[in-house]
XYZ file of C-alpha atoms in Angstrom:
416
model
C -19.457 54.716 -46.823
C -15.888 56.395 -46.813
C -13.288 53.804 -48.260
C -10.100 55.762 -47.862
C -9.831 55.603 -44.054
C -10.668 51.918 -44.316
C -8.101 51.558 -47.036
C -5.512 53.119 -45.077
C -5.821 51.094 -41.967
C -5.770 47.820 -43.800
C -2.216 49.525 -45.126
C -1.141 49.982 -41.911
C -1.912 46.892 -40.596
C -0.529 45.150 -43.338
C 2.811 47.242 -43.022
C 2.949 46.709 -38.938
C 2.351 42.889 -39.556
C 5.605 42.732 -41.892
C 7.508 44.722 -39.593
C 7.145 42.507 -36.583
C 6.386 39.089 -37.861
C 7.959 39.137 -41.305
C 10.943 41.381 -40.434
C 13.840 38.944 -40.947
C 12.005 38.326 -44.741
C 11.842 41.914 -45.317
C 15.386 42.635 -44.462
C 16.487 39.487 -46.743
C 14.552 41.000 -49.349
C 15.561 44.201 -49.413
C 19.091 43.244 -48.905
C 18.707 41.542 -52.101
C 17.267 44.427 -54.259
C 19.444 47.003 -52.687
C 18.051 49.887 -50.331
C 20.540 52.424 -50.938
C 22.598 54.407 -48.283
C 19.701 54.715 -45.902
C 19.223 51.001 -45.504
C 22.904 50.160 -45.203
C 23.038 52.869 -42.274
C 20.463 51.243 -40.472
C 21.778 47.836 -40.934
C 25.221 49.241 -39.395
C 23.602 51.007 -36.600
C 21.646 47.404 -35.875
C 24.834 45.525 -36.051
C 26.532 48.089 -33.372
C 23.372 47.820 -30.944
C 23.048 44.188 -31.391
C 26.322 42.041 -31.982
C 24.281 39.004 -32.226
C 20.937 38.065 -33.234
C 18.674 36.921 -30.541
C 20.093 38.826 -27.554
C 18.363 40.844 -25.352
C 18.818 44.592 -25.547
C 19.820 46.647 -22.385
C 20.567 50.022 -21.355
C 23.927 50.151 -19.571
C 25.285 52.706 -17.257
C 29.155 52.931 -16.291
C 29.178 53.825 -12.778
C 32.184 55.130 -10.918
C 32.326 54.841 -6.803
C 33.027 57.930 -4.772
C 33.857 58.269 -1.269
C 30.503 59.838 0.402
C 30.194 60.933 4.131
C 27.915 58.292 6.042
C 25.190 58.973 8.673
C 22.702 56.846 10.396
C 19.083 58.411 10.103
C 16.802 57.802 13.250
C 13.546 59.476 14.250
C 13.571 60.253 18.223
C 12.545 62.243 20.814
C 13.936 64.571 23.456
C 13.871 63.891 26.973
C 15.034 66.032 30.222
C 18.327 65.238 31.625
C 17.016 64.509 34.749
C 13.637 64.585 36.401
C 12.485 63.644 39.959
C 9.533 63.507 41.783
C 10.377 65.229 45.185
C 8.376 63.552 48.134
C 8.391 63.931 51.878
C 10.522 61.863 54.336
C 8.292 62.503 57.437
C 4.736 63.201 58.473
C 3.942 67.116 58.894
C 1.576 69.734 57.818
C 2.740 72.245 55.082
C 3.360 75.614 56.508
C 4.834 77.196 53.407
C 2.988 78.863 50.235
C 3.071 76.750 47.239
C 5.425 77.654 44.298
C 3.519 77.623 40.980
C 4.532 74.956 38.049
C 6.887 76.476 35.775
C 8.877 78.437 37.973
C 12.797 78.066 38.133
C 14.235 76.857 41.386
C 17.977 76.700 42.293
C 19.838 73.698 43.746
C 18.867 73.832 47.427
C 16.053 75.975 47.680
C 13.263 75.207 49.520
C 9.984 73.645 48.121
C 7.918 72.836 50.916
C 8.081 73.520 54.651
C 6.802 71.476 57.172
C 5.583 71.971 60.820
C 7.904 71.596 63.930
C 5.585 70.066 66.040
C 7.413 68.580 69.050
C 10.490 67.884 67.141
C 11.943 70.819 68.834
C 11.548 69.578 72.403
C 12.781 66.142 71.338
C 15.999 67.517 70.042
C 16.355 69.599 73.307
C 15.662 66.508 75.101
C 18.363 64.349 73.387
C 21.004 67.238 73.937
C 20.421 67.268 77.433
C 20.815 63.493 77.798
C 24.011 63.975 75.999
C 25.188 66.353 78.433
C 24.299 64.066 81.075
C 25.966 61.279 79.675
C 29.178 63.256 79.250
C 28.988 64.410 83.039
C 29.161 60.778 84.108
C 32.357 60.215 82.487
C 34.569 61.963 84.852
C 32.971 60.402 87.777
C 33.532 56.564 86.363
C 37.013 57.704 85.411
C 37.832 58.573 89.129
C 35.945 55.353 90.397
C 38.513 53.418 87.856
C 41.625 55.464 89.567
C 40.153 54.721 93.116
C 39.666 50.978 92.256
C 43.476 51.078 91.158
C 44.592 52.636 93.990
C 42.978 50.039 96.357
C 44.515 47.351 94.164
C 47.873 48.679 94.825
C 47.141 48.991 98.769
C 45.924 45.272 98.677
C 48.704 44.067 96.898
C 51.346 45.694 98.979
C 49.500 44.184 102.027
C 49.808 40.962 100.502
C 53.520 41.074 99.805
C 54.126 41.964 103.558
C 51.821 39.394 104.935
C 53.955 36.633 102.979
C 57.196 37.817 104.156
C 55.981 37.982 107.879
C 54.169 34.407 107.427
C 57.840 33.193 105.767
C 59.677 34.484 109.265
C 56.759 32.935 111.569
C 55.537 36.580 112.429
C 52.251 36.354 110.750
C 49.342 34.069 110.686
C 47.954 31.801 107.673
C 44.965 33.652 108.364
C 46.073 36.951 107.839
C 47.925 35.845 104.569
C 44.576 34.559 103.099
C 42.841 37.816 104.413
C 45.245 39.887 102.208
C 44.707 37.544 99.171
C 40.840 37.911 99.312
C 41.913 41.963 99.290
C 43.633 41.765 96.430
C 41.049 39.663 94.625
C 38.298 42.318 95.786
C 40.464 45.247 94.596
C 40.816 43.783 91.148
C 36.779 42.941 91.082
C 36.422 46.691 91.879
C 38.767 47.870 88.982
C 36.798 45.591 86.436
C 33.570 47.101 88.016
C 35.183 50.679 87.698
C 36.210 50.348 84.130
C 32.643 48.601 83.094
C 31.070 51.794 84.496
C 33.249 54.089 82.275
C 32.305 51.971 79.423
C 28.650 52.186 79.962
C 29.371 56.053 80.525
C 30.880 56.483 77.058
C 28.361 54.374 75.611
C 25.801 56.709 77.132
C 27.415 59.246 75.475
C 27.466 57.599 71.810
C 23.684 56.950 72.312
C 22.833 60.346 73.077
C 25.061 61.643 70.170
C 22.988 59.276 68.278
C 19.714 60.516 69.551
C 20.649 64.193 68.986
C 21.895 63.531 65.371
C 18.318 61.750 64.648
C 16.325 64.595 66.304
C 18.507 67.142 63.861
C 17.716 64.951 60.818
C 14.125 64.752 61.570
C 14.039 68.661 61.588
C 16.330 69.139 58.767
C 13.448 66.522 56.801
C 10.960 69.499 57.651
C 12.280 71.629 54.873
C 12.072 69.827 51.491
C 14.874 71.158 49.019
C 15.466 71.276 45.320
C 17.858 68.588 44.547
C 19.344 70.277 41.483
C 18.424 73.504 39.604
C 15.571 73.126 36.995
C 11.860 73.805 36.537
C 8.988 72.768 38.529
C 6.626 70.489 36.446
C 3.885 70.685 39.075
C 2.803 72.971 41.869
C 4.401 72.342 45.336
C 2.101 70.712 48.131
C -0.538 73.373 49.028
C -0.383 75.263 52.661
C -1.787 72.995 55.147
C -2.021 70.111 53.573
C -0.765 66.974 55.676
C 2.521 65.035 53.897
C 2.849 61.373 55.018
C 6.250 59.757 54.330
C 6.503 59.303 50.520
C 3.976 61.962 49.530
C 4.823 64.221 46.636
C 6.050 67.795 47.195
C 6.710 68.570 43.538
C 8.152 67.394 40.422
C 11.457 69.096 38.854
C 12.829 68.553 35.654
C 16.379 69.833 34.289
C 16.292 70.717 30.425
C 20.152 72.021 30.147
C 21.450 69.844 28.917
C 18.724 68.215 27.106
C 18.941 64.447 25.830
C 17.863 63.065 22.177
C 16.793 59.505 22.604
C 16.412 57.203 19.610
C 16.247 53.326 18.996
C 18.964 51.871 16.511
C 17.901 49.158 14.556
C 20.552 46.054 14.960
C 21.760 46.480 11.372
C 22.990 50.235 12.076
C 24.029 49.986 15.467
C 27.676 48.904 14.822
C 28.123 52.067 12.764
C 27.483 54.083 15.661
C 30.374 55.310 18.339
C 30.099 56.698 21.684
C 31.382 60.362 20.893
C 30.031 60.954 17.765
C 28.840 64.052 16.248
C 24.777 64.325 15.769
C 22.687 66.720 14.215
C 18.957 66.870 14.853
C 15.924 69.021 13.740
C 12.820 69.257 15.819
C 9.517 68.243 13.980
C 7.463 70.456 15.750
C 9.791 73.100 17.647
C 9.113 76.066 19.780
C 10.205 79.384 18.336
C 13.578 79.146 16.536
C 14.461 75.606 17.743
C 12.173 74.225 15.405
C 14.165 75.240 12.702
C 17.400 75.631 13.512
C 19.724 72.568 13.630
C 20.544 70.750 16.844
C 24.399 69.693 17.417
C 25.769 67.221 20.035
C 27.195 64.135 20.804
C 26.392 60.580 21.429
C 27.192 60.093 25.077
C 25.421 56.911 25.457
C 24.654 53.487 23.422
C 23.149 51.001 24.905
C 24.921 47.278 24.849
C 21.610 45.342 25.522
C 18.754 45.157 22.944
C 15.341 45.849 23.676
C 13.507 42.576 24.180
C 10.182 43.754 22.203
C 11.728 45.687 19.067
C 15.181 44.171 18.994
C 16.562 47.872 18.905
C 19.337 49.462 20.816
C 19.051 52.958 22.987
C 21.153 55.618 22.029
C 21.256 59.017 23.715
C 22.736 62.488 22.439
C 23.460 65.514 24.879
C 22.400 68.590 23.303
C 23.027 72.364 24.738
C 19.609 73.996 25.897
C 20.874 76.906 27.605
C 17.678 79.061 26.470
C 15.204 76.145 27.376
C 13.851 76.422 24.188
C 13.740 72.981 23.872
C 10.825 71.122 25.364
C 10.740 67.522 27.071
C 9.222 64.970 24.562
C 9.262 66.630 21.403
C 9.861 64.497 18.018
C 13.239 64.919 16.572
C 14.685 63.634 13.293
C 18.585 62.748 14.175
C 21.382 62.188 11.746
C 24.649 60.458 13.540
C 27.553 60.542 11.754
C 29.347 57.262 10.985
C 32.488 56.182 8.761
C 32.659 57.262 5.305
C 32.310 54.748 2.605
C 32.722 54.224 -1.454
C 29.267 53.925 -3.020
C 27.559 54.327 -6.252
C 24.914 56.662 -7.136
C 22.405 54.842 -9.587
C 18.459 55.230 -10.157
C 16.269 53.546 -7.759
C 14.733 51.558 -10.930
C 17.888 49.975 -11.500
C 17.539 47.442 -8.391
C 16.170 44.406 -8.852
C 15.729 40.948 -6.641
C 17.398 37.484 -7.859
C 15.622 34.203 -7.353
C 16.324 33.991 -3.827
C 14.665 37.326 -3.077
C 18.075 39.197 -2.486
C 18.156 42.886 -3.322
C 21.046 43.729 -5.813
C 21.928 45.170 -9.362
C 22.700 43.310 -12.512
C 26.502 44.152 -14.495
C 28.153 43.082 -17.384
C 31.416 42.244 -17.842
C 33.751 42.962 -20.828
C 31.985 40.084 -22.752
C 28.563 41.474 -22.301
C 28.013 38.604 -19.514
C 25.320 39.365 -17.192
C 26.288 38.990 -13.342
C 24.388 39.730 -10.392
C 25.902 41.455 -7.207
C 24.031 42.150 -3.973
C 23.967 45.488 -2.703
C 23.074 47.721 0.395
C 21.492 50.983 0.600
C 23.086 54.037 2.277
C 21.180 56.693 1.464
C 18.219 57.784 -0.702
C 18.212 60.826 -2.478
C 16.426 63.110 -4.852
C 18.971 61.944 -7.637
C 19.265 58.398 -6.846
C 20.383 55.708 -4.275
C 23.819 55.486 -2.911
C 24.576 51.763 -2.979
C 27.652 49.574 -1.752
C 28.481 46.277 -2.613
C 29.918 46.835 -6.336
C 33.501 47.298 -7.420
C 34.899 50.837 -7.768
C 34.203 50.511 -11.375
C 30.768 48.784 -12.790
C 28.555 48.475 -15.549
C 25.189 48.289 -14.497
C 22.068 47.621 -16.377
C 19.707 50.254 -15.588
C 16.939 49.177 -18.042
C 16.229 45.816 -19.294
C 17.590 44.069 -15.922
C 14.186 42.426 -15.433
C 14.259 40.414 -18.662
C 17.851 38.675 -18.232
C 19.416 36.517 -15.529
C 23.133 35.914 -14.402
C 25.370 33.927 -16.908
C 23.324 35.176 -20.341
C 24.634 37.497 -22.942
C 23.133 40.923 -23.932
C 23.435 43.484 -26.258
C 24.255 46.665 -24.345
C 23.360 50.136 -25.122
C 25.409 52.732 -23.483
C 23.675 55.559 -21.519
C 25.660 58.943 -20.761
C 25.744 60.236 -17.534
C 24.102 63.132 -18.550
C 20.971 61.342 -19.460
């Protein structure tokens, strides 16, 4: 049996027992009997690190706040600036060859052409009715003039009959006949005026019929409302389109929009017109790695009922159409700068109420708790706000102390 390892283990265990459980007694014994320069140096070090016996040792770092640029980081997607389903407004058969999806079209370019049918004849009939209505107007105006002349003649006869009757040269019957002639002439004038108004109304009705026929013919050519790309084939040759039937879908990708949803805790930091930078997670060609720059063009004033987030839109140039609709993007929106402290994430702790914060010490080594907010996470640590410009932060041992107690701090250099 080997006795040496057993004896060595017993000696080591006894030494650890004295060092851990009887340390005060050992220190007192060494102090009484003298321990040389090494013991005095160790005691001086202990006094410097632990000014009072029974105090918890903590590691403290002095942190200075620095001005940093702030940004709101979001994850969103690309969206076409415009997307429209171009549909038919009338019923007819397609007579044009289809355009294939992916083709570029210009504003006003014909997408689908429909058969005219009898619409041309209807237009010709409406125009003929318009000419007929216009021809009736001179006749109606002549009748009005004729009725007015008859009215003037009847009034002259009425005046003559009245004067002759006053002198006793005309009978009462003659005077009554003259009055009746005036009344008849007035009725003729009103009738002629009504006829003129009817003729003018006929013109307006015929003009409306012509406009309706021309509009119906114009609907036979379905045109692109704006320049863009076809997202689907146009209607096939020979197919019958009804009102509301799809001719084609067209999208506009230049400029393109980046859309994301901002949490309500960050929405107050974003302003319309703010600069934004984005990177596509899955890009097409060079657009996948090159940063995209744009401006915030819209920030919703109403939150989504389900997620309690706010829609934000950013407009980005896309002249080469390399960015597609629906790609995922990581977005950084610039916000106002702020003073923050760069500290290790391990220094963060929670108080009894569950509030995230840091524990610091004052000039008397008294522990204080400060709630903080995380601005940005970096490989060097986290940028935090909520502290004074200068703060002595406990970076090790903060979990073993609470606010209001005194500790024994050991200062950590920034290089550590």
